[in-house]
XYZ file of C-alpha atoms in Angstrom:
693
model
C 5.208 -14.228 17.166
C 1.464 -14.268 16.519
C 0.051 -17.452 15.029
C -1.599 -16.659 11.700
C -4.487 -18.580 10.259
C -3.142 -21.097 7.685
C -3.314 -19.928 4.078
C -4.611 -23.278 2.830
C -7.371 -23.284 5.457
C -8.634 -19.885 4.261
C -8.835 -20.886 0.617
C -9.677 -24.562 0.773
C -13.439 -24.148 1.171
C -14.039 -22.707 -2.314
C -10.971 -23.917 -4.187
C -11.010 -24.481 -7.940
C -10.145 -28.088 -8.672
C -8.055 -27.050 -11.685
C -5.739 -24.759 -9.735
C -6.274 -25.778 -6.111
C -7.131 -22.170 -5.239
C -10.048 -19.779 -5.493
C -9.752 -16.460 -7.357
C -8.301 -14.572 -4.394
C -5.775 -17.265 -3.585
C -4.742 -17.655 -7.212
C -4.241 -13.909 -7.697
C -2.128 -13.681 -4.537
C 0.002 -16.666 -5.524
C 0.532 -15.527 -9.132
C 1.751 -12.101 -8.100
C 4.280 -13.684 -5.707
C 5.491 -15.963 -8.513
C 5.942 -12.938 -10.796
C 6.057 -9.676 -8.775
C 6.300 -7.729 -12.048
C 2.543 -8.304 -12.422
C 2.052 -5.329 -10.115
C 0.197 -6.512 -7.035
C -3.365 -7.456 -6.174
C -6.418 -5.500 -5.089
C -8.969 -7.608 -3.192
C -12.455 -6.081 -3.145
C -15.213 -7.509 -1.012
C -17.777 -7.041 1.683
C -16.758 -7.131 5.315
C -16.158 -10.510 6.912
C -14.847 -12.334 3.831
C -11.368 -13.226 5.184
C -9.495 -10.742 2.982
C -7.010 -9.722 5.671
C -6.772 -13.259 7.050
C -5.756 -14.625 3.652
C -3.085 -11.962 3.110
C -1.526 -12.554 6.516
C -1.491 -16.299 5.905
C 0.186 -15.855 2.507
C 3.510 -14.713 3.987
C 3.851 -18.003 5.901
C 3.744 -20.139 2.736
C 6.321 -18.148 0.763
C 9.853 -19.583 0.520
C 12.445 -18.031 2.845
C 14.977 -15.515 1.500
C 18.697 -15.010 2.117
C 19.951 -11.627 3.397
C 23.127 -10.139 4.826
C 23.143 -10.084 8.633
C 22.329 -6.586 9.865
C 21.267 -5.269 6.442
C 18.166 -3.126 6.969
C 17.467 -3.086 3.221
C 17.427 -6.873 2.661
C 19.379 -6.988 -0.608
C 19.953 -10.368 -2.243
C 23.479 -11.724 -1.547
C 23.239 -13.773 -4.761
C 22.765 -10.628 -6.872
C 26.155 -8.984 -7.525
C 24.471 -5.801 -8.811
C 22.429 -5.262 -5.640
C 23.589 -2.363 -3.460
C 22.490 -1.455 0.043
C 22.929 1.887 1.827
C 24.145 -0.226 4.764
C 26.844 -1.792 2.563
C 29.107 -2.579 0.930
C 29.187 -6.207 2.045
C 32.262 -8.255 1.244
C 32.468 -11.916 0.347
C 33.088 -12.760 4.014
C 29.927 -11.017 5.248
C 27.551 -13.222 7.213
C 24.466 -14.387 5.312
C 21.336 -15.596 7.032
C 17.985 -16.989 5.948
C 14.751 -15.496 7.217
C 11.026 -15.697 6.400
C 9.470 -13.238 3.983
C 8.222 -10.144 5.756
C 4.636 -8.987 5.692
C 4.766 -5.224 6.234
C 1.429 -3.605 7.055
C 0.977 0.043 6.170
C -1.527 1.857 8.418
C -4.079 4.093 6.730
C -2.876 7.032 8.856
C 0.817 6.637 7.963
C 2.783 9.747 7.016
C 4.966 10.047 3.937
C 8.083 10.091 6.171
C 7.035 6.760 7.665
C 6.517 5.244 4.214
C 9.711 6.343 2.421
C 11.963 7.071 5.402
C 13.470 10.254 6.816
C 16.259 11.782 8.874
C 17.107 9.811 12.032
C 16.247 12.418 14.654
C 17.968 10.738 17.597
C 21.306 10.579 15.770
C 20.939 14.154 14.556
C 20.182 15.480 18.041
C 22.587 13.407 20.124
C 25.594 13.117 17.795
C 24.972 15.703 15.098
C 25.114 12.903 12.528
C 22.962 12.862 9.402
C 21.618 9.323 9.144
C 18.758 7.846 7.187
C 15.975 5.996 8.972
C 14.500 3.472 6.493
C 10.765 3.526 5.937
C 8.218 0.827 5.326
C 9.169 0.504 1.637
C 12.714 -0.510 2.588
C 11.434 -3.011 5.123
C 9.080 -4.522 2.527
C 11.837 -5.142 -0.060
C 11.614 -8.745 -1.318
C 8.465 -9.227 0.743
C 4.796 -8.248 0.939
C 3.454 -4.754 1.539
C -0.123 -4.931 2.746
C -2.559 -1.999 2.918
C -5.898 -2.779 4.512
C -8.667 -0.376 3.452
C -6.450 0.961 0.685
C -9.396 3.005 -0.609
C -9.143 5.136 2.552
C -5.433 5.846 2.034
C -4.670 9.301 0.674
C -4.162 9.455 -3.068
C -0.589 10.758 -2.973
C 0.477 7.836 -0.743
C -1.251 5.291 -2.975
C 0.450 6.822 -6.006
C 3.794 6.718 -4.174
C 3.343 3.024 -3.374
C 2.348 2.131 -6.916
C 5.250 4.084 -8.405
C 7.674 2.286 -6.106
C 6.122 -1.070 -6.985
C 6.422 -0.304 -10.709
C 9.976 1.098 -10.584
C 11.327 -1.291 -7.951
C 13.305 1.551 -6.424
C 12.857 4.521 -4.075
C 14.916 7.726 -4.099
C 14.778 10.138 -1.151
C 16.080 13.698 -1.347
C 14.987 15.531 1.804
C 16.188 16.926 5.155
C 19.817 16.779 4.016
C 19.508 13.083 3.148
C 20.159 11.618 -0.299
C 19.442 7.891 -0.441
C 18.362 5.460 -3.130
C 17.519 1.834 -2.435
C 15.743 -1.110 -4.017
C 12.061 -1.597 -3.146
C 10.743 -4.627 -4.991
C 7.735 -5.967 -3.171
C 4.331 -7.460 -3.791
C 1.709 -4.793 -3.126
C -1.573 -6.149 -1.778
C -4.531 -3.926 -1.025
C -7.883 -4.905 0.421
C -11.017 -2.780 0.494
C -14.734 -2.810 1.134
C -16.463 -0.993 -1.767
C -19.227 0.132 0.600
C -16.685 2.421 2.285
C -15.777 4.174 -0.957
C -14.131 3.289 -4.231
C -10.525 3.626 -5.270
C -9.953 6.210 -7.989
C -10.049 4.699 -11.511
C -6.575 6.029 -12.328
C -5.224 4.310 -9.202
C -7.317 1.203 -9.717
C -5.604 0.675 -13.070
C -2.191 0.635 -11.401
C -2.943 -2.605 -9.558
C -2.011 -5.584 -11.687
C -4.869 -7.876 -10.671
C -8.211 -7.386 -8.967
C -10.539 -9.976 -7.486
C -14.025 -9.709 -6.031
C -14.766 -11.835 -2.968
C -18.070 -12.577 -1.260
C -19.255 -14.881 1.469
C -20.380 -18.294 0.160
C -24.129 -18.817 -0.147
C -23.932 -22.600 0.233
C -24.909 -23.409 3.852
C -22.482 -26.339 3.996
C -19.563 -24.105 2.995
C -20.559 -21.450 5.503
C -20.757 -24.100 8.209
C -17.274 -25.361 7.311
C -15.841 -21.826 7.559
C -17.346 -21.405 11.029
C -16.177 -24.876 12.064
C -12.588 -24.108 11.077
C -12.565 -20.711 12.751
C -13.846 -22.136 16.017
C -11.241 -24.905 15.888
C -8.500 -22.288 15.374
C -9.728 -20.191 18.298
C -9.864 -23.282 20.525
C -6.311 -24.487 19.787
C -4.395 -22.395 17.251
C -1.215 -24.508 17.299
C -3.080 -27.759 16.678
C -5.087 -26.165 13.885
C -1.958 -24.826 12.179
C -0.355 -28.249 12.409
C -3.474 -29.813 10.885
C -2.982 -27.753 7.732
C 0.807 -27.752 7.898
C 1.231 -30.324 5.125
C -0.997 -28.355 2.768
C 0.892 -25.135 3.455
C 4.250 -26.859 2.934
C 3.016 -28.248 -0.377
C 2.020 -24.730 -1.447
C 5.482 -23.457 -0.495
C 7.162 -26.106 -2.623
C 4.871 -25.456 -5.571
C 5.474 -21.679 -5.421
C 9.234 -22.257 -5.335
C 9.023 -24.578 -8.359
C 6.880 -22.063 -10.267
C 9.412 -19.306 -9.568
C 12.141 -21.466 -11.063
C 10.031 -22.223 -14.119
C 8.500 -18.812 -14.827
C 11.585 -17.512 -16.633
C 11.499 -20.488 -19.012
C 7.818 -20.302 -19.999
C 7.285 -19.413 -23.685
C 4.602 -16.979 -24.778
C 4.266 -17.674 -28.488
C 3.459 -15.060 -31.106
C -0.097 -16.407 -31.606
C -0.599 -16.258 -27.838
C 0.636 -12.675 -27.670
C -1.634 -11.659 -30.555
C -4.561 -13.319 -28.816
C -3.882 -11.284 -25.656
C -3.741 -8.096 -27.726
C -7.024 -9.010 -29.414
C -8.730 -9.617 -26.078
C -7.566 -6.287 -24.646
C -8.580 -4.418 -27.795
C -12.020 -6.040 -27.849
C -12.727 -4.956 -24.279
C -11.546 -1.421 -25.083
C -9.211 -1.039 -22.115
C -7.177 2.161 -21.972
C -3.445 2.084 -22.696
C -1.189 -0.959 -22.948
C -0.744 -1.761 -19.271
C -3.553 -4.307 -19.516
C -1.779 -6.169 -22.324
C 1.478 -6.306 -20.377
C -0.153 -7.431 -17.133
C -2.269 -10.062 -18.885
C 0.815 -11.467 -20.621
C 2.808 -11.630 -17.376
C -0.112 -13.207 -15.534
C -0.612 -15.823 -18.251
C 3.079 -16.754 -18.049
C 2.908 -16.994 -14.245
C -0.242 -19.123 -14.464
C 1.469 -21.503 -16.880
C 4.409 -21.800 -14.465
C 1.999 -22.451 -11.576
C 0.432 -25.255 -13.625
C 3.875 -26.662 -14.454
C 3.682 -25.877 -18.179
C 6.521 -24.516 -20.285
C 4.244 -22.779 -22.793
C 1.244 -20.454 -22.377
C -2.078 -22.005 -23.363
C -5.568 -20.691 -24.085
C -6.587 -21.569 -20.506
C -3.731 -19.455 -19.121
C -4.798 -16.431 -21.166
C -8.424 -16.826 -20.152
C -7.573 -17.015 -16.469
C -5.210 -14.049 -16.759
C -7.820 -11.921 -18.545
C -10.410 -12.605 -15.839
C -7.981 -11.305 -13.215
C -6.352 -8.424 -15.111
C -9.146 -6.816 -17.155
C -12.395 -6.338 -15.165
C -11.244 -3.296 -13.177
C -9.709 -1.685 -16.252
C -13.019 -1.416 -18.068
C -14.344 1.358 -15.824
C -14.895 4.536 -17.825
C -16.730 6.548 -15.182
C -16.411 6.533 -11.367
C -19.830 4.869 -10.967
C -19.188 2.078 -13.470
C -19.065 -1.354 -11.865
C -16.007 -3.466 -12.699
C -16.821 -6.574 -14.693
C -16.114 -8.607 -17.796
C -18.381 -10.551 -20.128
C -17.076 -14.118 -20.039
C -19.147 -15.161 -23.064
C -17.499 -12.485 -25.178
C -14.098 -13.519 -23.821
C -14.729 -17.129 -24.833
C -15.804 -16.097 -28.331
C -12.582 -14.136 -28.780
C -10.407 -16.964 -27.504
C -12.249 -19.629 -29.487
C -12.693 -23.276 -28.619
C -9.399 -24.559 -30.003
C -5.990 -24.438 -28.430
C -3.484 -21.813 -29.527
C -1.787 -22.637 -32.847
C 1.929 -23.413 -32.807
C 4.522 -20.761 -33.491
C 4.358 -19.994 -37.259
C 7.488 -20.890 -39.223
C 9.724 -18.209 -40.573
C 8.403 -17.196 -44.010
C 9.939 -15.668 -47.097
C 9.207 -12.237 -48.564
C 6.018 -13.486 -50.241
C 4.664 -15.013 -47.035
C 5.291 -18.644 -48.173
C 7.125 -21.018 -45.865
C 10.834 -21.314 -46.585
C 10.390 -24.863 -47.899
C 8.353 -23.426 -50.797
C 5.108 -25.160 -49.857
C 1.744 -23.405 -50.078
C 0.306 -21.825 -46.922
C -2.575 -23.510 -45.129
C -5.847 -23.267 -47.097
C -8.492 -20.925 -45.713
C -11.534 -22.155 -43.839
C -15.062 -21.890 -45.214
C -15.486 -18.393 -43.769
C -12.281 -17.212 -45.417
C -10.158 -17.265 -42.266
C -7.174 -19.445 -41.539
C -6.355 -21.361 -38.382
C -3.660 -18.811 -37.585
C -6.137 -15.947 -37.682
C -8.032 -14.994 -34.537
C -11.815 -15.374 -34.735
C -13.507 -12.136 -35.592
C -15.774 -10.385 -33.143
C -18.808 -8.584 -34.494
C -18.172 -4.866 -33.872
C -21.849 -4.514 -33.114
C -21.466 -6.730 -30.071
C -20.528 -4.453 -27.225
C -20.647 -5.253 -23.580
C -22.867 -3.183 -21.416
C -21.420 -1.965 -18.150
C -21.377 -5.075 -16.013
C -24.035 -6.781 -18.151
C -24.632 -8.949 -21.199
C -23.435 -8.036 -24.705
C -25.798 -6.221 -27.009
C -26.577 -7.740 -30.367
C -25.461 -5.841 -33.452
C -29.001 -5.365 -34.723
C -29.914 -3.648 -31.429
C -27.266 -0.984 -31.842
C -28.091 2.170 -33.701
C -26.958 5.725 -33.809
C -29.456 6.833 -31.186
C -28.462 6.806 -27.506
C -30.376 4.262 -25.480
C -32.429 5.719 -22.635
C -31.828 4.101 -19.252
C -34.650 1.948 -17.904
C -37.039 3.840 -15.681
C -37.754 2.213 -12.316
C -41.374 1.665 -11.448
C -43.052 3.962 -8.928
C -46.263 3.823 -6.880
C -49.408 5.350 -8.290
C -49.371 9.143 -8.167
C -45.561 9.248 -8.254
C -43.084 9.326 -11.114
C -39.412 8.414 -11.462
C -37.355 10.706 -13.665
C -33.869 9.911 -14.953
C -31.136 12.446 -14.274
C -29.938 14.785 -16.997
C -26.200 14.478 -17.868
C -23.802 15.350 -15.055
C -21.354 18.248 -15.266
C -18.477 19.788 -13.307
C -20.048 21.518 -10.287
C -18.869 24.526 -8.347
C -16.905 23.807 -5.175
C -18.998 23.891 -2.015
C -16.946 24.063 1.189
C -17.411 24.093 4.948
C -16.516 27.392 6.583
C -13.635 27.597 9.037
C -10.587 25.368 9.491
C -11.044 21.684 10.314
C -8.889 18.802 11.515
C -10.576 15.923 9.697
C -9.032 13.215 7.563
C -7.230 14.286 4.422
C -9.436 14.954 1.424
C -10.038 17.606 -1.174
C -12.918 19.827 -0.039
C -12.507 22.215 2.915
C -9.475 23.854 4.505
C -7.966 21.910 7.384
C -4.880 21.409 9.508
C -3.272 18.119 8.524
C -0.117 16.271 7.498
C -0.069 17.648 3.950
C -0.329 21.096 2.422
C 1.510 24.375 2.797
C 3.441 25.012 6.016
C 1.840 27.765 8.090
C 3.544 27.367 11.463
C 4.993 24.981 14.038
C 3.969 23.311 17.280
C 5.814 21.700 20.169
C 4.329 18.239 19.925
C 2.406 16.057 17.556
C 3.192 13.842 14.597
C 4.479 15.349 11.397
C 7.611 16.491 9.627
C 10.345 18.303 11.534
C 10.339 22.106 11.347
C 14.114 22.611 11.509
C 14.176 26.407 11.758
C 11.671 26.529 14.607
C 13.512 23.695 16.372
C 16.807 25.621 16.253
C 15.092 28.834 17.408
C 13.581 27.009 20.391
C 16.958 25.525 21.331
C 18.901 28.770 20.843
C 17.037 30.546 23.649
C 17.946 27.823 26.125
C 21.693 27.514 25.480
C 22.639 29.786 28.411
C 20.608 27.737 30.850
C 22.360 24.633 29.545
C 25.822 26.099 30.131
C 26.565 26.599 26.438
C 28.207 29.896 25.502
C 29.926 28.858 22.269
C 30.255 25.965 19.855
C 27.551 23.755 18.456
C 23.968 24.258 19.569
C 22.865 21.621 22.046
C 19.541 20.111 20.993
C 17.191 18.182 23.235
C 13.921 16.367 22.637
C 11.975 19.221 24.224
C 13.232 21.548 21.478
C 11.589 19.593 18.679
C 9.011 21.453 16.643
C 6.822 19.836 13.995
C 5.346 21.658 11.039
C 1.728 22.788 11.032
C 0.324 22.470 7.527
C -2.842 23.750 5.954
C -4.341 21.336 3.465
C -7.763 20.003 2.580
C -10.051 17.632 4.444
C -12.903 15.350 3.490
C -16.369 16.186 4.777
C -19.752 14.599 5.292
C -21.996 15.870 2.509
C -25.608 15.255 3.519
C -28.187 15.779 0.769
C -31.756 16.640 1.788
C -33.755 16.353 -1.438
C -37.308 17.556 -2.012
C -39.140 14.758 -3.885
C -42.644 16.217 -3.734
C -45.068 16.700 -6.596
C -43.879 20.237 -7.303
C -40.443 18.848 -8.170
C -41.947 16.667 -10.895
C -43.462 19.684 -12.657
C -41.796 20.941 -15.862
C -39.229 18.122 -15.809
C -37.691 19.828 -12.808
C -36.600 16.542 -11.194
C -34.278 15.695 -14.090
C -32.420 18.954 -13.541
C -32.324 18.433 -9.785
C -31.001 14.880 -10.119
C -28.331 16.110 -12.544
C -27.187 18.673 -9.968
C -27.108 16.107 -7.146
C -25.344 13.542 -9.346
C -22.736 16.145 -10.310
C -22.161 16.957 -6.638
C -21.876 13.233 -5.882
C -19.172 12.902 -8.523
C -17.418 15.843 -6.916
C -17.720 14.187 -3.499
C -16.228 11.012 -4.998
C -13.158 12.893 -6.180
C -12.758 14.714 -2.881
C -13.073 11.543 -0.748
C -16.158 12.711 1.152
C -18.716 10.633 2.978
C -22.222 11.138 1.655
C -25.745 10.589 2.917
C -29.166 11.252 1.419
C -32.570 12.171 2.822
C -35.691 12.579 0.707
C -38.976 14.103 1.799
C -42.386 13.857 0.163
C -45.953 12.945 1.095
C -46.243 12.921 4.882
C -42.636 12.526 6.009
C -38.920 12.188 5.364
C -36.780 9.101 4.791
C -33.056 8.484 5.232
C -32.597 6.597 1.967
C -28.828 6.332 2.422
C -27.102 6.518 5.834
C -23.731 8.326 5.676
C -21.249 6.149 3.812
C -18.015 6.389 1.885
C -19.600 4.735 -1.154
C -20.973 7.407 -3.456
C -21.825 4.579 -5.861
C -24.642 3.614 -3.504
C -25.803 7.227 -3.354
C -25.928 7.445 -7.148
C -27.937 4.225 -7.320
C -30.406 5.453 -4.697
C -30.730 8.773 -6.522
C -31.871 6.964 -9.673
C -34.668 5.305 -7.706
C -36.049 8.452 -6.040
C -39.646 9.079 -7.182
C -41.405 12.438 -7.073
C -44.995 13.074 -5.986
C -47.244 14.125 -3.148
C -47.082 17.036 -0.745
C -43.975 18.812 0.575
C -43.138 18.029 4.251
C -40.190 20.434 4.349
C -40.076 20.580 8.152
C -39.795 16.765 8.396
C -36.917 16.779 5.926
C -34.985 19.412 7.886
C -35.613 17.726 11.248
C -34.474 14.358 9.879
C -31.311 16.052 8.597
C -30.726 17.506 12.083
C -31.052 14.054 13.666
C -28.564 12.529 11.216
C -26.067 15.356 11.698
C -26.213 15.117 15.495
C -25.724 11.355 15.374
C -22.748 11.605 13.022
C -21.167 14.332 15.147
C -21.093 11.892 18.086
C -19.552 9.171 15.901
C -16.793 11.335 14.444
C -16.417 14.853 15.871
C -13.638 15.677 13.377
C -15.781 14.938 10.318
C -17.351 18.308 9.593
C -20.700 18.228 7.756
C -21.994 20.145 4.758
C -25.795 20.105 4.479
C -27.137 20.509 0.936
C -30.895 21.157 0.845
C -32.385 20.795 -2.632
C -35.885 22.286 -2.816
C -38.081 25.010 -4.268
C -38.920 26.078 -0.704
C -42.622 25.264 -0.818
C -44.071 23.682 2.314
C -47.651 22.430 2.214
C -47.818 19.305 4.386
C -49.612 20.120 7.637
C -49.091 18.024 10.746
C -51.227 18.046 13.918
C -53.140 20.980 12.437
C -50.055 23.222 12.464
C -49.249 25.538 9.585
C -46.676 23.959 7.249
C -44.824 27.208 6.551
C -44.505 28.078 10.229
C -43.261 24.588 11.055
C -40.648 24.722 8.275
C -39.374 28.080 9.574
C -39.060 26.665 13.093
C -37.243 23.586 11.767
C -34.895 25.822 9.766
C -34.094 27.862 12.878
C -33.345 24.643 14.770
C -30.942 23.427 12.056
C -29.285 26.859 11.967
C -28.637 26.543 15.700
C -26.493 23.452 15.089
C -23.855 25.633 13.443
C -23.699 23.482 10.320
C -22.594 24.953 7.000
C -25.659 24.720 4.770
C -26.325 25.341 1.092
C -29.831 25.662 -0.370
C -30.018 24.674 -4.033
C -33.078 26.419 -5.407
C -34.898 24.210 -7.906
C -37.533 26.826 -8.777
C -37.625 27.695 -12.469
C -39.806 29.553 -14.934
C -40.708 33.227 -15.310
C -42.972 33.354 -12.229
C -40.948 32.639 -9.091
C -42.028 32.899 -5.474
C -38.507 33.066 -4.018
C -39.373 30.693 -1.175
C -36.049 28.836 -1.341
C -34.196 32.129 -0.894
C -36.313 32.831 2.204
C -35.529 29.336 3.498
C -31.808 30.002 3.010
C -32.132 33.150 5.107
C -33.778 31.190 7.959
C -31.037 28.542 7.753
C -28.218 31.074 7.522
C -27.288 29.242 4.339
C -25.849 30.089 0.950
C -28.511 30.285 -1.755
C -27.585 28.710 -5.130
C -30.028 28.488 -8.046
C -29.910 25.012 -9.560
C -28.784 26.479 -12.892
C -25.682 27.885 -11.155
C -24.501 24.622 -9.585
C -22.403 24.139 -12.708
C -18.907 25.629 -12.424
C -19.133 26.890 -16.008
C -22.445 28.627 -15.314
C -20.972 30.299 -12.234
C -17.964 31.516 -14.215
C -20.193 32.922 -16.951
C -22.351 34.703 -14.385
C -19.329 36.288 -12.701
C -17.855 37.365 -16.025
C -21.171 38.886 -17.118
C -21.447 40.737 -13.814
C -17.928 42.148 -14.218
C -18.300 43.090 -17.898
C -21.512 44.956 -17.139
C -19.545 47.264 -14.881
C -21.460 46.290 -11.744
C -18.524 44.414 -10.336
C -15.943 47.136 -10.969
C -14.194 48.447 -7.909
């Protein structure tokens, strides 16, 4: 067995003295104490020990008892538990084993996750048997997904549904099986590689942000420990063995206590007030915060939830639920949280009162405070105090009925920075042909999901039963079979070929010259690009951005999975100067050629946003001629290209349309990037009779 880095060694460098763990360690421990919390999502930059901590966690969890030979790991102490491998009698052998850490690869198929027909048994013995998937193996353990943001949405949704229901039902390939699947779901991700969808983000119980320490002494200690582990792993594990064993004992004690912890009515009302004040959607946040507060109290050895438990739970359960838009950064205003919770401890459970609200002993209720409130009432929060996205609260006197304009970044002299107009739903831009890239939502591709269009002899995927039988039927004579059951062999297997959708590289090449600043044109252009970025976010694309102005072009954002970064860079793009169109196109060609070498399956879509004017000479050469030559060069790369024409006004030169012709590209006026505008244009064309067949 591989030797994993000790859990206590990962978390000891930045531990909180009150809990003995940092935020990541605490979130992981709490969700193992109370799996009903719903798992943990760990977000952080690369190299912050996310995966190392998760792998070390399994080693400090108490062992579990299982029936010998039971592939579904049901609890022998639970009389209601049933296993498809059962039933197990009272004399069945019971064994103790460590908790499993099951890692789910990003490229896993749905059959691998939930299970499927056991092909070997079906082919050799004609028996229909179920082969358990990763969810069955993870029952009563940990299911870990590294780079969960790169996992396809339908698999993430499947995992979260199983985690919430605690059960998986399979009805496929002649198999009907239902089994328990209660596990702790842990996902790690680097936000720079792309965000998780908000609707999926909400399904994780807790989320923590991790970053490398900035204190040089802490950084040195991390390096010192890692080098000691690499030098002698066994000795290093033994060095932290006592700390890990103490964590194991404390987790076991907290699990025993968690069912006895009391969440009083004032505590529950305080949780509801916190969730309402931060305007989270739905009631999942309230439930998760309550469960986390109870688990935190059990971890601290308390039998009743306190203000400190609620505060800690809110900091773990609420930040990621405040995102309203895909580009919103998760966060929570701790000052506002403290004002809601107040400085005093939670009041005791109120006594049962009579119909008039008086205590049953007939005494008068507690007198009100000077502000008219009572100790049992939660402190009021000024409705004018609202938290900005990831920032400080706004004072009530600063809030009015007028929308606040976003701050405008500064720009060099002769240039201006224009904020984008509101985004909208854009038309779908796709790459021509049929690709084989990773699953997404943009262009047609052959993949593991989608409609079945054929079969092939080899390759991973679901079994195509009809084609398998047809392949075997033609070989029965050669195998000496003239009657009876069809003899199947491995060479007869056929897997389904499916047509679905793939993600693409969407490379924006944006004209930021002085002509774009005229007539507020840049605001409209930025709105179009922002809308396409939102679309790329939903379709799981990689994005990159080039801008050209003045004397050259600049790759302001290398291709990345984080469209958040692209949106931020878009806000900062100034406009001014001449139009070096040729430099912009040639820089796009260089980026596309480089990315093709890195990932040949990731097909690109080049989006050129310009009015088509070229007026920046270089080496005395004509700017228009150079731009035409650059366009011909890009066209020779065979890349699907779209030219978004930013020209507006009654007098138009049509230069962007000419550029599209040189590129072999689709020409789209900026006003028709909107899906609604395209629909209206098509309907008007049809109603006028011009589109009638």
